[in-house]
Structure formats: structure tokens, C-alpha cells
Short mmCIF file of C-alpha atoms and ligand atoms in Angstrom, two decimals:
data_model
loop_
_atom_site.label_atom_id
_atom_site.label_comp_id
_atom_site.label_asym_id
_atom_site.label_seq_id
_atom_site.Cartn_x
_atom_site.Cartn_y
_atom_site.Cartn_z
CA UNK A 7 -16.80 -2.23 -41.35
CA UNK A 8 -19.74 -0.34 -39.83
CA UNK A 9 -19.84 -0.23 -36.08
CA UNK A 10 -23.20 0.74 -34.53
CA UNK A 11 -24.08 1.86 -31.01
CA UNK A 12 -27.44 1.31 -29.37
CA UNK A 13 -27.48 3.51 -26.24
CA UNK A 14 -30.25 3.57 -23.67
CA UNK A 15 -31.28 3.13 -20.08
CA UNK A 16 -32.44 -0.51 -20.46
CA UNK A 17 -33.98 -0.35 -16.97
CA UNK A 18 -34.82 -3.23 -17.56
CA UNK A 19 -34.28 -4.58 -21.07
CA UNK A 20 -37.59 -5.59 -22.73
CA UNK A 21 -38.63 -7.57 -25.80
CA UNK A 22 -38.94 -4.21 -27.57
CA UNK A 23 -35.21 -3.53 -27.01
CA UNK A 24 -34.30 -7.12 -27.95
CA UNK A 25 -36.21 -6.74 -31.22
CA UNK A 26 -34.20 -3.59 -32.05
CA UNK A 27 -30.92 -5.31 -31.03
CA UNK A 28 -31.61 -8.32 -33.26
CA UNK A 29 -32.50 -6.22 -36.24
CA UNK A 30 -29.59 -3.74 -35.82
CA UNK A 31 -27.11 -6.57 -35.39
CA UNK A 32 -28.20 -7.93 -38.77
CA UNK A 33 -27.72 -4.55 -40.43
CA UNK A 34 -24.23 -3.68 -39.15
CA UNK A 35 -20.90 -5.49 -38.81
CA UNK A 36 -20.79 -4.96 -35.11
CA UNK A 37 -23.19 -3.55 -32.52
CA UNK A 38 -22.40 -2.23 -29.09
CA UNK A 39 -25.39 -1.97 -26.72
CA UNK A 40 -24.42 0.53 -24.04
CA UNK A 41 -26.15 1.30 -20.74
CA UNK A 42 -26.18 5.02 -20.19
CA UNK A 43 -25.32 5.94 -16.64
CA UNK A 44 -27.66 8.90 -16.45
CA UNK A 45 -27.49 10.70 -13.11
CA UNK A 46 -30.77 12.53 -13.84
CA UNK A 47 -32.83 9.34 -13.67
CA UNK A 48 -33.17 7.12 -10.61
CA UNK A 49 -33.07 3.65 -12.03
CA UNK A 50 -34.49 0.45 -10.54
CA UNK A 51 -31.37 -1.53 -11.50
CA UNK A 52 -27.72 -0.54 -11.14
CA UNK A 53 -25.60 -0.11 -14.27
CA UNK A 54 -23.85 -3.43 -13.53
CA UNK A 55 -27.18 -5.25 -13.18
CA UNK A 56 -28.42 -3.81 -16.47
CA UNK A 57 -25.16 -4.76 -18.23
CA UNK A 58 -25.54 -8.34 -16.87
CA UNK A 59 -29.14 -8.50 -18.01
CA UNK A 60 -28.14 -7.38 -21.52
CA UNK A 61 -25.28 -9.89 -21.61
CA UNK A 62 -27.69 -12.69 -20.75
CA UNK A 63 -30.27 -11.79 -23.44
CA UNK A 64 -27.64 -11.12 -26.14
CA UNK A 65 -25.34 -14.08 -25.46
CA UNK A 66 -26.33 -15.88 -28.68
CA UNK A 67 -25.84 -12.91 -31.01
CA UNK A 68 -22.16 -13.07 -32.04
CA UNK A 69 -21.58 -9.47 -33.22
CA UNK A 70 -23.10 -7.79 -30.19
CA UNK A 71 -21.09 -6.46 -27.28
CA UNK A 72 -22.36 -4.83 -24.09
CA UNK A 73 -20.83 -1.79 -22.46
CA UNK A 74 -21.76 1.14 -20.25
CA UNK A 75 -20.80 4.80 -20.15
CA UNK A 76 -21.40 8.09 -18.37
CA UNK A 77 -21.60 11.49 -20.01
CA UNK A 78 -22.35 12.34 -23.57
CA UNK A 79 -23.28 9.77 -26.17
CA UNK A 80 -21.39 11.94 -28.69
CA UNK A 81 -18.16 11.62 -26.69
CA UNK A 82 -18.51 7.83 -26.52
CA UNK A 83 -19.16 7.80 -30.26
CA UNK A 84 -16.04 9.81 -31.05
CA UNK A 85 -13.83 7.88 -28.65
CA UNK A 86 -14.89 4.50 -29.94
CA UNK A 87 -15.04 5.28 -33.67
CA UNK A 88 -18.79 4.56 -33.88
CA UNK A 89 -20.33 5.08 -37.34
CA UNK A 90 -24.03 4.79 -36.52
CA UNK A 91 -26.20 5.45 -33.48
CA UNK A 92 -29.30 3.28 -33.32
CA UNK A 93 -32.51 4.41 -31.70
CA UNK A 94 -35.92 2.80 -31.62
CA UNK A 95 -39.09 4.68 -32.56
CA UNK A 96 -42.32 3.43 -31.11
CA UNK A 97 -44.82 6.24 -31.72
CA UNK A 98 -44.97 9.86 -32.70
CA UNK A 99 -44.51 10.70 -29.02
CA UNK A 100 -40.88 9.47 -29.30
CA UNK A 101 -40.24 11.44 -32.44
CA UNK A 102 -39.71 15.02 -31.26
CA UNK A 103 -37.24 14.10 -28.52
CA UNK A 104 -35.38 11.62 -30.72
CA UNK A 105 -35.08 14.10 -33.61
CA UNK A 106 -33.64 16.73 -31.27
CA UNK A 107 -31.17 14.23 -29.85
CA UNK A 108 -30.12 13.02 -33.30
CA UNK A 109 -29.53 16.56 -34.50
CA UNK A 110 -27.59 17.49 -31.38
CA UNK A 111 -25.43 14.34 -31.67
CA UNK A 112 -24.74 15.11 -35.30
CA UNK A 113 -23.43 18.55 -34.35
CA UNK A 114 -21.28 17.10 -31.56
CA UNK A 115 -20.07 14.02 -33.45
CA UNK A 116 -20.45 14.84 -37.16
CA UNK A 117 -18.97 11.57 -38.37
CA UNK A 118 -21.80 9.48 -36.96
CA UNK A 119 -25.36 9.28 -38.26
CA UNK A 120 -28.42 8.26 -36.25
CA UNK A 121 -30.51 5.46 -37.69
CA UNK A 122 -34.02 4.86 -36.40
CA UNK A 123 -35.58 1.47 -36.38
CA UNK A 124 -39.33 1.55 -36.06
CA UNK A 125 -40.59 -0.90 -33.54
CA UNK A 126 -42.23 -4.19 -34.53
CA UNK A 127 -46.00 -3.67 -34.07
CA UNK A 128 -46.28 -6.26 -31.36
CA UNK A 129 -43.93 -4.24 -29.14
CA UNK A 130 -45.10 -0.73 -30.02
CA UNK A 131 -46.75 -0.23 -26.64
CA UNK A 132 -43.86 -1.56 -24.62
CA UNK A 133 -41.60 0.52 -22.40
CA UNK A 134 -39.39 -0.23 -19.41
CA UNK A 135 -41.60 2.10 -17.37
CA UNK A 136 -44.76 0.09 -18.21
CA UNK A 137 -43.02 -3.17 -17.33
CA UNK A 138 -41.99 -1.77 -13.93
CA UNK A 139 -45.50 -0.44 -13.21
CA UNK A 140 -47.16 -3.77 -14.01
CA UNK A 141 -44.51 -5.72 -12.04
CA UNK A 142 -44.82 -3.39 -9.06
CA UNK A 143 -48.45 -4.35 -8.70
CA UNK A 144 -47.68 -8.05 -9.19
CA UNK A 145 -49.05 -8.23 -12.76
CA UNK A 146 -48.04 -10.67 -15.48
CA UNK A 147 -44.99 -9.32 -17.38
CA UNK A 148 -44.14 -12.61 -19.14
CA UNK A 149 -45.10 -11.16 -22.53
CA UNK A 150 -42.86 -8.08 -22.02
CA UNK A 151 -39.51 -9.54 -20.90
CA UNK A 152 -37.67 -12.89 -21.01
CA UNK A 153 -38.12 -15.30 -18.10
CA UNK A 154 -34.77 -14.60 -16.38
CA UNK A 155 -35.40 -10.81 -16.53
CA UNK A 156 -38.91 -11.32 -15.13
CA UNK A 157 -37.41 -13.16 -12.16
CA UNK A 158 -34.86 -10.43 -11.53
CA UNK A 159 -37.55 -7.72 -11.60
CA UNK A 160 -39.78 -9.52 -9.08
CA UNK A 161 -36.77 -10.30 -6.90
CA UNK A 162 -35.79 -6.61 -6.93
CA UNK A 163 -39.30 -5.45 -5.90
CA UNK A 164 -39.42 -8.11 -3.19
CA UNK A 165 -36.12 -6.83 -1.78
CA UNK A 166 -37.29 -3.20 -1.92
CA UNK A 167 -40.54 -4.05 -0.14
CA UNK A 168 -38.88 -6.06 2.64
P1 ADP B 209 -33.88 6.01 -22.93
O1 ADP B 209 -34.01 6.21 -21.45
O2 ADP B 209 -32.61 6.44 -23.52
O3 ADP B 209 -35.07 6.39 -23.74
P2 ADP B 209 -34.69 3.27 -23.13
O4 ADP B 209 -33.98 2.14 -22.51
O5 ADP B 209 -36.05 3.55 -22.62
O6 ADP B 209 -33.71 4.44 -23.05
O7 ADP B 209 -34.76 3.05 -24.70
C1 ADP B 209 -33.65 2.98 -25.49
C2 ADP B 209 -34.06 3.09 -26.94
O8 ADP B 209 -34.90 1.98 -27.25
C3 ADP B 209 -34.84 4.32 -27.30
O9 ADP B 209 -34.48 4.69 -28.61
C4 ADP B 209 -36.27 3.85 -27.29
O10 ADP B 209 -37.08 4.61 -28.15
C5 ADP B 209 -36.12 2.43 -27.80
N1 ADP B 209 -37.17 1.55 -27.36
C6 ADP B 209 -37.63 1.35 -26.10
N2 ADP B 209 -38.68 0.48 -26.10
C7 ADP B 209 -38.87 0.13 -27.39
C8 ADP B 209 -39.84 -0.73 -28.04
N3 ADP B 209 -40.79 -1.34 -27.37
N4 ADP B 209 -39.70 -0.86 -29.40
C9 ADP B 209 -38.75 -0.18 -30.08
N5 ADP B 209 -37.86 0.65 -29.51
C10 ADP B 209 -37.90 0.81 -28.18
#
């Protein structure tokens, strides 16, 4: 049984993430998608909100479970007996950072390997940051995120601007 972990900020989850989740869930027996509570970033959505969003978009994929964690991915991996860390690669700009992370994690948690899934071409340009920028200025984000996530993003900006 191979248990994979897909860690990330997911602030918010996009069709790019969902594409990676669907493909990884087909490759491994079970997949945990985990929201990283990273103190260094100031997220738009709380960890609980991001977990709820992921639960809503993954509800029909039976072998996917949503979690969250603070601290090192390698510690989560060791504690939970994870075999594989999944990361998505969009462009060469992702590569250097991701390679460094994968090598560091391999030193810290030698039993786990990192597997990269290259993005589907239609989502290669997509990032949570872009989605937030477009939404902030009231642009159309319907091609980037599912309908319920779109509503939550606009609701959040409305609340912030009140
Ligand atoms: P982080 O803050 O850890 O980079 P993100 O939530 O931005 O977290 O992304 C999590 C993972 O998903 C990363 O491996 C990232 O490269 C990947 N990812 C993000 N957007 C896409 C996309 N459009 N297509 C494929 N992979 C993506």
C-alpha cells in the first residue's frame, strides 16, 4: 500500500491543484492533501477554511483525505508513514526550489521519495496568487476555481473591504 502526501498552501485551491490531486489519487492507494500552516506567509484564508475548501472539492474522490499540519513536511511524513511526497511542476521557475525541497526532505525523511507531476497544459499558468490578484480587482476567475470556491473568494474580499 503506497500512501502519498500532497502538501501545499492551497490559498485557495485551484483547478491546477485539483488536476494534480485527481492524477495522484489514481497513482497511489491513498492520498492525503495537507494544508501547511506556514507562519512565514500571510494567507487570505485560515487553515480551517482551506481544509473545508479542499474537503468540498475532493468529496467525490474516495481515497483522498484532507489534513493540516505545522512544522516540517519531513516530520509529518515520518510520523504518518508516508511513502511519497507529491509536488506539482508548472514551469522551470518552479524547478529549482522544488528540487532543493525534495533533496532536503530526502535527507530528513529518507524513506520517502518526492514525485513530481507536471501540470496539465491548460493549467500551467495558474497559481493561487494569480487567482487572488484577479479576484481582488473583480475579474472573472470562473476558469481558475470551482464555483463554490469562487464565491468564497469574493465573499472574503467583500468582508475585507467592508
Ligand atoms: P506552496 O505554497 O507550497 O507552493 P501551493 O498551494 O502554491 O503551495 O502549491 C502546492 C503544490 O501544487 C506545489 O507543488 C505547486 O507547484 C503545485 N501547483 C500549484 N499550482 C499548480 C498548477 N496550476 N498546476 C500544477 N501544480 C500546481
